[in-house]
């Protein structure tokens, strides 16, 4: 029997006890180790001794990305520098970048639960894992690698980009798993198809990081490569990095590592916790993180908790795929729209590709207009374009309650990217 990376507890009760112990430890550790946290907790009138049950979590103040920015360059650090062994940073798209420090134990914990991702995804030590994500300060290809080595599969540390080299590695090294962004996964699938090397490769699984994959994109990649499984791997720099959960082979939602962090879903406006099943903002509290513990950190990511238990029987709870960031939400004619809702609305329609762009304009009549550009499926007939655009507009209207003009373009005419693809173009003023 191979080593397992699954939780040491297997009942809900034991998991809750582990969470309570971790919560007590974290609040005490942050209070003792960080002036910023101590000030925050004192202001909220709550101290380490006040944490007696998991229900006390709700009494703790939120931590926000602003707290991380204000403490730049080393915010919320709760250990002396001599215990820090590494740092990573977010690319800093909004305001200053976020810098996070790690102790050796933090790295070991991260490596352990990242190995769990590969186990959860049904990999074996026979697998060969081509890691085509970035290495360095901004991204954490290194965590994909350390986790894979701890798990015991073979790493092909390819790094991002360079489709020609990636294809060659797939053929020569017979990689069975590829880790990349979903956009790059689609590019690879199209490239393998274009070169006609499908029968020379042994790829059976793709793991997508840093960007959510739409249903249509997954369907297209599956069709081109004949994959057995595709997984979305969640992660953010604030919470270690990638690898904080994975869907199992039943694909009923993302099992998240509740033995390493507590996940709450709150209403982003009222900040009240939401019941299971309702969509809201993810708030995370770490249970073992030393260098930069998180107490009720508001992630801005939107998702929901999946009720019930998974057919796999795991004690680990599930959240749905990330619907988008609350920062990415667009308001169009007084309707709140997340990019994820748009591809979800048209993803089941026959004859449409997976790529799309949304263009928002403010016209001289004083109103806002939305144009949705989609691609015809490969080999599709342009004679059906009018009918297709009518069907797509109808689905958008039905599911998101907004009207839009739909343009159907030739297959392959929207830009492909190896990184995250920009899909929303808001030309309205303000
Ligand atoms: Zn499961």
Coordinates of C-alpha atoms and ligand atoms in Angstrom, one line a residue:
X1 CA 0.0 0.0 0.0
X2 CA 1.4 3.4 -1.0
X3 CA 1.7 6.2 1.4
X4 CA -1.5 8.2 1.7
X5 CA -1.7 12.0 1.9
X6 CA -5.4 12.1 2.9
X7 CA -6.4 13.6 6.3
X8 CA -5.6 11.8 9.5
X9 CA -9.2 12.1 10.6
X10 CA -12.1 10.3 8.9
X11 CA -15.2 11.5 10.7
X12 CA -16.9 14.9 10.6
X13 CA -16.6 15.1 14.4
X14 CA -12.9 14.5 14.5
X15 CA -12.4 17.0 11.7
X16 CA -14.3 19.7 13.7
X17 CA -12.1 19.0 16.7
X18 CA -9.0 19.3 14.6
X19 CA -10.4 22.6 13.2
X20 CA -11.1 23.9 16.7
X21 CA -7.6 23.0 17.9
X22 CA -6.1 24.7 14.8
X23 CA -8.3 27.8 15.2
X24 CA -7.2 28.2 18.8
X25 CA -3.6 27.8 17.8
X26 CA -3.8 30.2 14.9
X27 CA -5.5 33.1 16.9
X28 CA -3.0 32.7 19.7
X29 CA 0.0 32.5 17.3
X30 CA -1.1 35.5 15.3
X31 CA -1.9 37.5 18.5
X32 CA 1.5 36.7 20.0
X33 CA 3.5 37.0 16.8
X34 CA 2.1 40.0 14.8
X35 CA 1.5 43.5 16.1
X36 CA -1.0 44.1 13.2
X37 CA -3.1 41.1 14.2
X38 CA -2.9 42.0 17.9
X39 CA -4.1 45.5 17.2
X40 CA -6.9 44.2 15.1
X41 CA -8.1 41.6 17.6
X42 CA -7.8 44.0 20.5
X43 CA -9.9 46.5 18.6
X44 CA -12.5 43.8 18.1
X45 CA -12.4 43.0 21.8
X46 CA -11.6 39.4 21.3
X47 CA -8.5 37.5 22.4
X48 CA -7.1 34.0 22.1
X49 CA -8.7 32.9 25.3
X50 CA -12.2 33.7 23.9
X51 CA -12.0 30.9 21.3
X52 CA -13.9 28.0 22.9
X53 CA -15.9 26.6 20.0
X54 CA -15.9 26.8 16.2
X55 CA -19.0 29.1 16.5
X56 CA -16.6 31.7 17.9
X57 CA -15.0 32.1 14.5
X58 CA -17.8 34.5 13.5
X59 CA -16.8 36.9 16.3
X60 CA -13.3 37.3 14.8
X61 CA -12.6 40.4 12.6
X62 CA -12.1 40.0 8.8
X63 CA -8.7 40.3 7.2
X64 CA -8.6 41.9 3.8
X65 CA -6.2 42.4 0.9
X66 CA -5.9 45.9 2.2
X67 CA -4.3 44.6 5.4
X68 CA -1.7 42.8 3.2
X69 CA -1.1 45.9 1.2
X70 CA -0.7 48.2 4.2
X71 CA 1.9 45.9 5.7
X72 CA 4.0 45.8 2.4
X73 CA 6.5 44.3 1.9
X74 CA 6.1 41.7 4.7
X75 CA 2.6 42.0 5.9
X76 CA 1.1 40.1 8.9
X77 CA 4.4 38.3 9.5
X78 CA 3.9 36.3 12.7
X79 CA 7.3 34.7 13.1
X80 CA 10.9 36.1 13.4
X81 CA 12.7 36.5 10.1
X82 CA 15.2 33.8 11.0
X83 CA 12.3 31.2 10.6
X84 CA 11.4 32.4 7.1
X85 CA 12.8 30.2 4.3
X86 CA 10.9 31.5 1.2
X87 CA 8.7 34.2 -0.2
X88 CA 6.2 34.4 -3.0
X89 CA 4.2 37.3 -4.4
X90 CA 1.1 37.8 -6.4
X91 CA 1.5 39.7 -9.7
X92 CA -0.2 42.7 -8.2
X93 CA -2.9 43.4 -10.7
X94 CA -4.8 45.6 -8.2
X95 CA -2.7 48.0 -6.3
X96 CA 0.5 46.8 -4.7
X97 CA 1.5 43.2 -5.0
X98 CA 0.9 40.9 -2.1
X99 CA 4.0 39.3 -0.6
X100 CA 3.7 36.2 1.5
X101 CA 6.5 34.5 3.6
X102 CA 6.8 30.8 4.4
X103 CA 8.5 28.8 7.2
X104 CA 10.0 25.4 6.4
X105 CA 6.9 23.8 8.1
X106 CA 4.7 25.9 5.8
X107 CA 6.5 24.6 2.8
X108 CA 6.3 21.0 4.1
X109 CA 2.6 21.3 4.8
X110 CA 2.0 22.8 1.3
X111 CA 4.0 20.0 -0.3
X112 CA 2.0 17.4 1.7
X113 CA -1.4 18.7 0.7
X114 CA -0.3 19.2 -2.9
X115 CA 0.7 15.6 -3.0
X116 CA -2.9 14.9 -1.9
X117 CA -4.1 16.7 -5.1
X118 CA -2.4 14.0 -7.2
X119 CA -3.7 11.3 -5.0
X120 CA -7.2 12.8 -5.1
X121 CA -6.9 12.9 -8.9
X122 CA -6.3 9.2 -9.1
X123 CA -2.7 9.4 -10.2
X124 CA -0.2 6.7 -9.5
X125 CA 3.6 6.6 -9.1
X126 CA 3.8 5.4 -12.6
X127 CA 2.5 8.7 -13.9
X128 CA 4.7 11.3 -15.6
X129 CA 3.7 14.8 -14.9
X130 CA 4.6 17.6 -17.3
X131 CA 4.5 20.8 -15.3
X132 CA 3.9 23.6 -17.8
X133 CA 3.2 26.4 -15.3
X134 CA 5.5 29.2 -14.3
X135 CA 8.3 28.9 -11.8
X136 CA 9.5 31.9 -9.8
X137 CA 8.4 34.6 -7.5
X138 CA 4.9 35.2 -8.9
X139 CA 3.7 31.7 -9.5
X140 CA 4.4 28.4 -7.8
X141 CA 5.4 25.8 -10.3
X142 CA 7.7 24.7 -7.5
X143 CA 4.7 23.6 -5.4
X144 CA 3.4 21.5 -8.3
X145 CA 6.9 19.9 -8.5
X146 CA 7.5 19.3 -4.8
X147 CA 4.0 17.9 -4.3
X148 CA 4.6 15.5 -7.3
X149 CA 7.9 14.4 -6.0
X150 CA 6.5 13.7 -2.5
X151 CA 3.7 11.8 -4.1
X152 CA 6.2 9.8 -6.0
X153 CA 5.3 10.3 -9.7
X154 CA 7.9 11.6 -12.2
X155 CA 8.2 15.3 -12.8
X156 CA 8.9 16.7 -16.3
X157 CA 9.6 20.4 -15.3
X158 CA 8.8 22.0 -18.6
X159 CA 7.7 25.4 -17.5
X160 CA 5.1 27.5 -19.4
X161 CA 4.8 28.3 -23.1
X162 CA 6.8 26.9 -26.0
X163 CA 4.2 24.7 -27.6
X164 CA 6.8 23.1 -29.9
X165 CA 8.8 21.9 -27.0
X166 CA 5.7 20.8 -25.0
X167 CA 4.6 18.6 -27.9
X168 CA 8.0 17.1 -28.2
X169 CA 8.1 16.3 -24.5
X170 CA 4.6 14.7 -24.7
X171 CA 5.9 12.4 -27.5
X172 CA 9.5 11.7 -26.2
X173 CA 8.9 11.4 -22.4
X174 CA 5.4 9.9 -22.7
X175 CA 3.9 12.3 -20.2
X176 CA 0.6 11.1 -18.9
X177 CA -0.5 14.2 -17.0
X178 CA -0.1 17.9 -17.9
X179 CA -0.4 20.8 -15.5
X180 CA -1.1 24.1 -17.2
X181 CA -3.7 26.9 -17.5
X182 CA -6.9 26.0 -19.2
X183 CA -6.1 28.4 -22.0
X184 CA -2.8 26.6 -22.6
X185 CA -4.6 23.3 -22.4
X186 CA -6.8 24.3 -25.3
X187 CA -3.8 25.6 -27.3
X188 CA -2.0 22.3 -26.7
X189 CA -5.1 20.3 -27.7
X190 CA -5.4 22.3 -30.9
X191 CA -1.6 21.9 -31.6
X192 CA -1.6 18.2 -31.0
X193 CA -4.6 17.9 -33.4
X194 CA -3.0 20.1 -36.0
X195 CA 0.3 18.1 -36.0
X196 CA -1.7 14.8 -36.0
X197 CA 0.4 13.4 -33.2
X198 CA -2.6 12.2 -31.1
X199 CA -1.7 8.6 -31.5
X200 CA 2.0 9.2 -30.4
X201 CA 1.2 10.6 -27.0
X202 CA -0.1 9.0 -23.7
X203 CA -1.7 12.0 -22.1
X204 CA -4.8 11.1 -20.1
X205 CA -5.2 13.8 -17.5
X206 CA -4.9 17.6 -17.4
X207 CA -4.8 19.7 -14.2
X208 CA -5.7 23.3 -14.8
X209 CA -4.3 26.0 -12.5
X210 CA -4.8 29.8 -12.1
X211 CA -7.8 30.2 -14.3
X212 CA -11.1 28.5 -14.3
X213 CA -12.0 26.3 -17.3
X214 CA -15.4 26.7 -18.9
X215 CA -17.5 23.6 -19.6
X216 CA -17.2 24.3 -23.4
X217 CA -13.4 24.6 -23.1
X218 CA -13.2 21.2 -21.3
X219 CA -15.5 19.6 -23.8
X220 CA -13.3 20.8 -26.7
X221 CA -10.1 19.7 -25.0
X222 CA -11.6 16.3 -24.2
X223 CA -12.8 15.9 -27.8
X224 CA -9.4 16.7 -29.3
X225 CA -7.2 14.7 -26.8
X226 CA -9.5 12.0 -25.6
X227 CA -8.6 12.7 -22.0
X228 CA -9.9 10.6 -19.1
X229 CA -10.0 13.4 -16.5
X230 CA -9.6 17.2 -16.3
X231 CA -9.3 18.9 -12.9
X232 CA -9.4 22.5 -11.8
X233 CA -6.8 23.1 -9.1
X234 CA -7.7 26.1 -6.9
X235 CA -5.2 28.3 -5.1
X236 CA -4.1 31.8 -4.2
X237 CA -0.8 33.2 -3.0
X238 CA -2.4 34.3 0.3
X239 CA -3.4 30.8 1.1
X240 CA 0.0 29.0 0.4
X241 CA -0.6 29.0 -3.4
X242 CA -2.0 26.4 -5.8
X243 CA -3.1 23.0 -4.5
X244 CA -5.6 23.8 -1.7
X245 CA -8.2 21.4 -3.1
X246 CA -9.1 19.2 -6.1
X247 CA -12.2 17.5 -7.4
X248 CA -12.1 13.7 -7.1
X249 CA -12.7 11.4 -10.1
X250 CA -16.5 11.8 -9.5
X251 CA -16.2 15.5 -10.4
X252 CA -19.0 16.6 -8.0
X253 CA -17.2 19.7 -6.7
X254 CA -13.8 20.6 -5.4
X255 CA -12.8 18.8 -2.2
X256 CA -11.0 21.4 -0.1
X257 CA -8.4 20.7 2.6
X258 CA -10.6 21.4 5.7
X259 CA -7.8 20.0 7.9
X260 CA -5.6 22.9 6.8
X261 CA -8.1 25.8 6.6
X262 CA -11.7 26.7 7.4
X263 CA -13.8 27.9 4.5
X264 CA -16.8 30.2 5.1
X265 CA -19.1 31.6 2.4
X266 CA -20.4 35.1 3.2
X267 CA -22.7 37.6 1.6
X268 CA -20.2 40.2 0.3
X269 CA -22.6 43.1 1.0
X270 CA -23.9 42.2 4.5
X271 CA -20.9 40.1 5.5
X272 CA -23.2 37.5 7.1
X273 CA -22.4 33.8 6.7
X274 CA -24.5 32.1 4.0
X275 CA -26.1 28.7 4.3
X276 CA -24.7 25.7 2.4
X277 CA -25.5 25.9 -1.3
X278 CA -25.8 29.7 -1.7
X279 CA -23.2 31.6 -3.7
X280 CA -21.1 34.1 -2.0
X281 CA -17.5 35.2 -1.2
X282 CA -15.0 32.7 0.1
X283 CA -13.5 33.6 3.5
X284 CA -10.6 31.5 4.7
X285 CA -9.0 30.9 8.1
X286 CA -5.8 28.9 8.2
X287 CA -5.3 26.2 10.9
X288 CA -1.5 25.6 10.8
X289 CA 0.1 28.4 8.8
X290 CA 3.1 29.8 10.7
X291 CA 4.7 32.7 8.8
X292 CA 1.5 34.5 7.7
X293 CA -1.6 32.9 9.3
X294 CA -4.9 34.1 7.9
X295 CA -7.9 34.9 10.1
X296 CA -11.1 35.3 8.2
X297 CA -9.4 36.5 5.0
X298 CA -11.8 37.8 2.4
X299 CA -10.6 36.2 -0.9
X300 CA -13.0 38.1 -3.2
X301 CA -13.6 34.7 -5.0
X302 CA -17.1 33.6 -5.4
X303 CA -18.4 30.1 -5.1
X304 CA -20.8 28.0 -3.0
X305 CA -20.5 25.0 -0.7
X306 CA -21.8 21.8 -2.2
X307 CA -24.3 20.1 0.2
X308 CA -24.3 16.4 0.9
X309 CA -21.5 13.9 0.7
X310 CA -19.5 12.8 -2.4
X311 CA -19.9 9.3 -3.8
X312 CA -16.1 8.8 -3.0
X313 CA -17.0 9.0 0.7
X314 CA -14.3 11.5 1.6
X315 CA -14.8 13.4 4.8
X316 CA -13.4 16.5 3.0
X317 CA -16.2 18.9 2.1
X318 CA -16.6 20.4 -1.3
X319 CA -17.0 23.8 -2.9
X320 CA -18.2 24.5 -6.4
X321 CA -15.9 25.8 -9.1
X322 CA -14.9 29.4 -8.7
X323 CA -17.5 31.6 -10.4
X324 CA -15.1 34.5 -10.6
X325 CA -13.8 37.2 -8.5
X326 CA -16.2 39.7 -6.9
X327 CA -13.8 42.3 -8.3
X328 CA -14.4 41.0 -11.9
X329 CA -18.2 41.4 -11.5
X330 CA -19.6 43.7 -14.1
X331 CA -22.8 45.7 -13.6
X332 CA -24.8 45.9 -16.8
X333 CA -28.2 47.6 -16.8
X334 CA -28.4 47.1 -13.0
X335 CA -27.7 43.3 -13.3
X336 CA -24.6 41.8 -11.6
X337 CA -22.8 39.5 -14.0
X338 CA -19.8 37.3 -13.4
X339 CA -17.7 36.2 -16.4
X340 CA -18.3 32.6 -15.4
X341 CA -22.0 32.9 -15.8
X342 CA -21.6 33.9 -19.5
X343 CA -19.7 30.9 -20.7
X344 CA -21.9 28.7 -18.5
X345 CA -25.0 30.1 -20.3
X346 CA -23.8 29.1 -23.8
X347 CA -21.6 26.2 -23.1
X348 CA -24.2 23.5 -23.9
X349 CA -25.1 24.9 -27.3
X350 CA -24.2 22.7 -30.3
X351 CA -22.1 24.4 -33.0
X352 CA -20.4 27.0 -30.8
X353 CA -16.7 26.9 -29.8
X354 CA -15.4 27.5 -26.3
X355 CA -13.8 31.0 -26.7
X356 CA -15.7 34.2 -26.2
X357 CA -15.4 37.9 -25.7
X358 CA -17.8 40.3 -24.1
X359 CA -17.8 44.0 -25.2
X360 CA -19.6 46.6 -23.3
X361 CA -20.3 50.0 -24.8
X362 CA -22.1 53.2 -23.8
X363 CA -23.9 54.7 -26.8
X364 CA -25.2 58.1 -27.6
X365 CA -28.7 57.2 -26.8
X366 CA -27.6 57.0 -23.2
X367 CA -27.9 53.3 -22.8
X368 CA -25.3 50.5 -22.3
X369 CA -25.0 47.7 -24.8
X370 CA -23.5 44.3 -24.7
X371 CA -22.0 42.4 -27.6
X372 CA -21.0 38.8 -27.2
X373 CA -18.5 37.4 -29.7
X374 CA -18.4 33.6 -30.0
X375 CA -16.8 31.2 -32.4
X376 CA -18.4 28.7 -34.7
X377 CA -17.3 25.2 -33.9
X378 CA -14.5 23.9 -36.0
X379 CA -15.8 22.8 -39.4
X380 CA -19.1 24.5 -38.8
X381 CA -21.2 26.0 -41.6
X382 CA -21.6 29.8 -41.6
X383 CA -25.1 29.4 -43.1
X384 CA -26.3 28.6 -39.5
X385 CA -24.8 31.8 -38.0
X386 CA -28.1 33.7 -37.7
X387 CA -29.8 30.8 -36.1
X388 CA -26.9 30.2 -33.7
X389 CA -26.7 33.9 -32.6
X390 CA -30.4 33.8 -31.9
X391 CA -30.1 30.7 -29.8
X392 CA -27.1 32.1 -27.8
X393 CA -28.8 35.4 -27.2
X394 CA -31.9 33.5 -26.0
X395 CA -29.9 31.5 -23.5
X396 CA -28.1 34.6 -22.1
X397 CA -31.5 36.3 -21.8
X398 CA -33.0 33.3 -20.1
X399 CA -30.1 32.6 -17.7
X400 CA -28.7 36.0 -16.9
X401 CA -31.7 38.2 -17.7
X402 CA -29.9 40.6 -20.0
X403 CA -30.2 41.3 -23.7
X404 CA -27.1 41.2 -25.9
X405 CA -26.1 41.1 -29.6
X406 CA -24.3 38.0 -30.6
X407 CA -21.7 37.8 -33.3
X408 CA -20.6 34.4 -34.6
X409 CA -17.0 34.4 -35.9
X410 CA -14.9 31.9 -37.7
X411 CA -13.3 29.1 -35.7
X412 CA -9.9 30.2 -34.4
X413 CA -10.5 34.0 -34.9
X414 CA -10.5 35.0 -31.2
X415 CA -7.0 35.3 -29.7
X416 CA -5.6 32.3 -27.8
X417 CA -3.3 32.8 -24.9
X418 CA -0.9 30.6 -23.0
X419 CA -1.8 32.5 -19.9
X420 CA -5.2 33.8 -18.7
X421 CA -7.3 35.0 -21.5
X422 CA -8.9 38.5 -21.3
X423 CA -12.5 38.1 -22.1
X424 CA -14.3 41.2 -20.9
X425 CA -13.8 44.6 -22.7
X426 CA -15.6 47.3 -20.9
X427 CA -15.5 50.5 -23.0
X428 CA -18.0 52.4 -20.9
X429 CA -16.8 55.5 -19.2
X430 CA -16.2 55.6 -15.5
Ligands
LIG1 ZN1 -15.3 12.9 -4.0

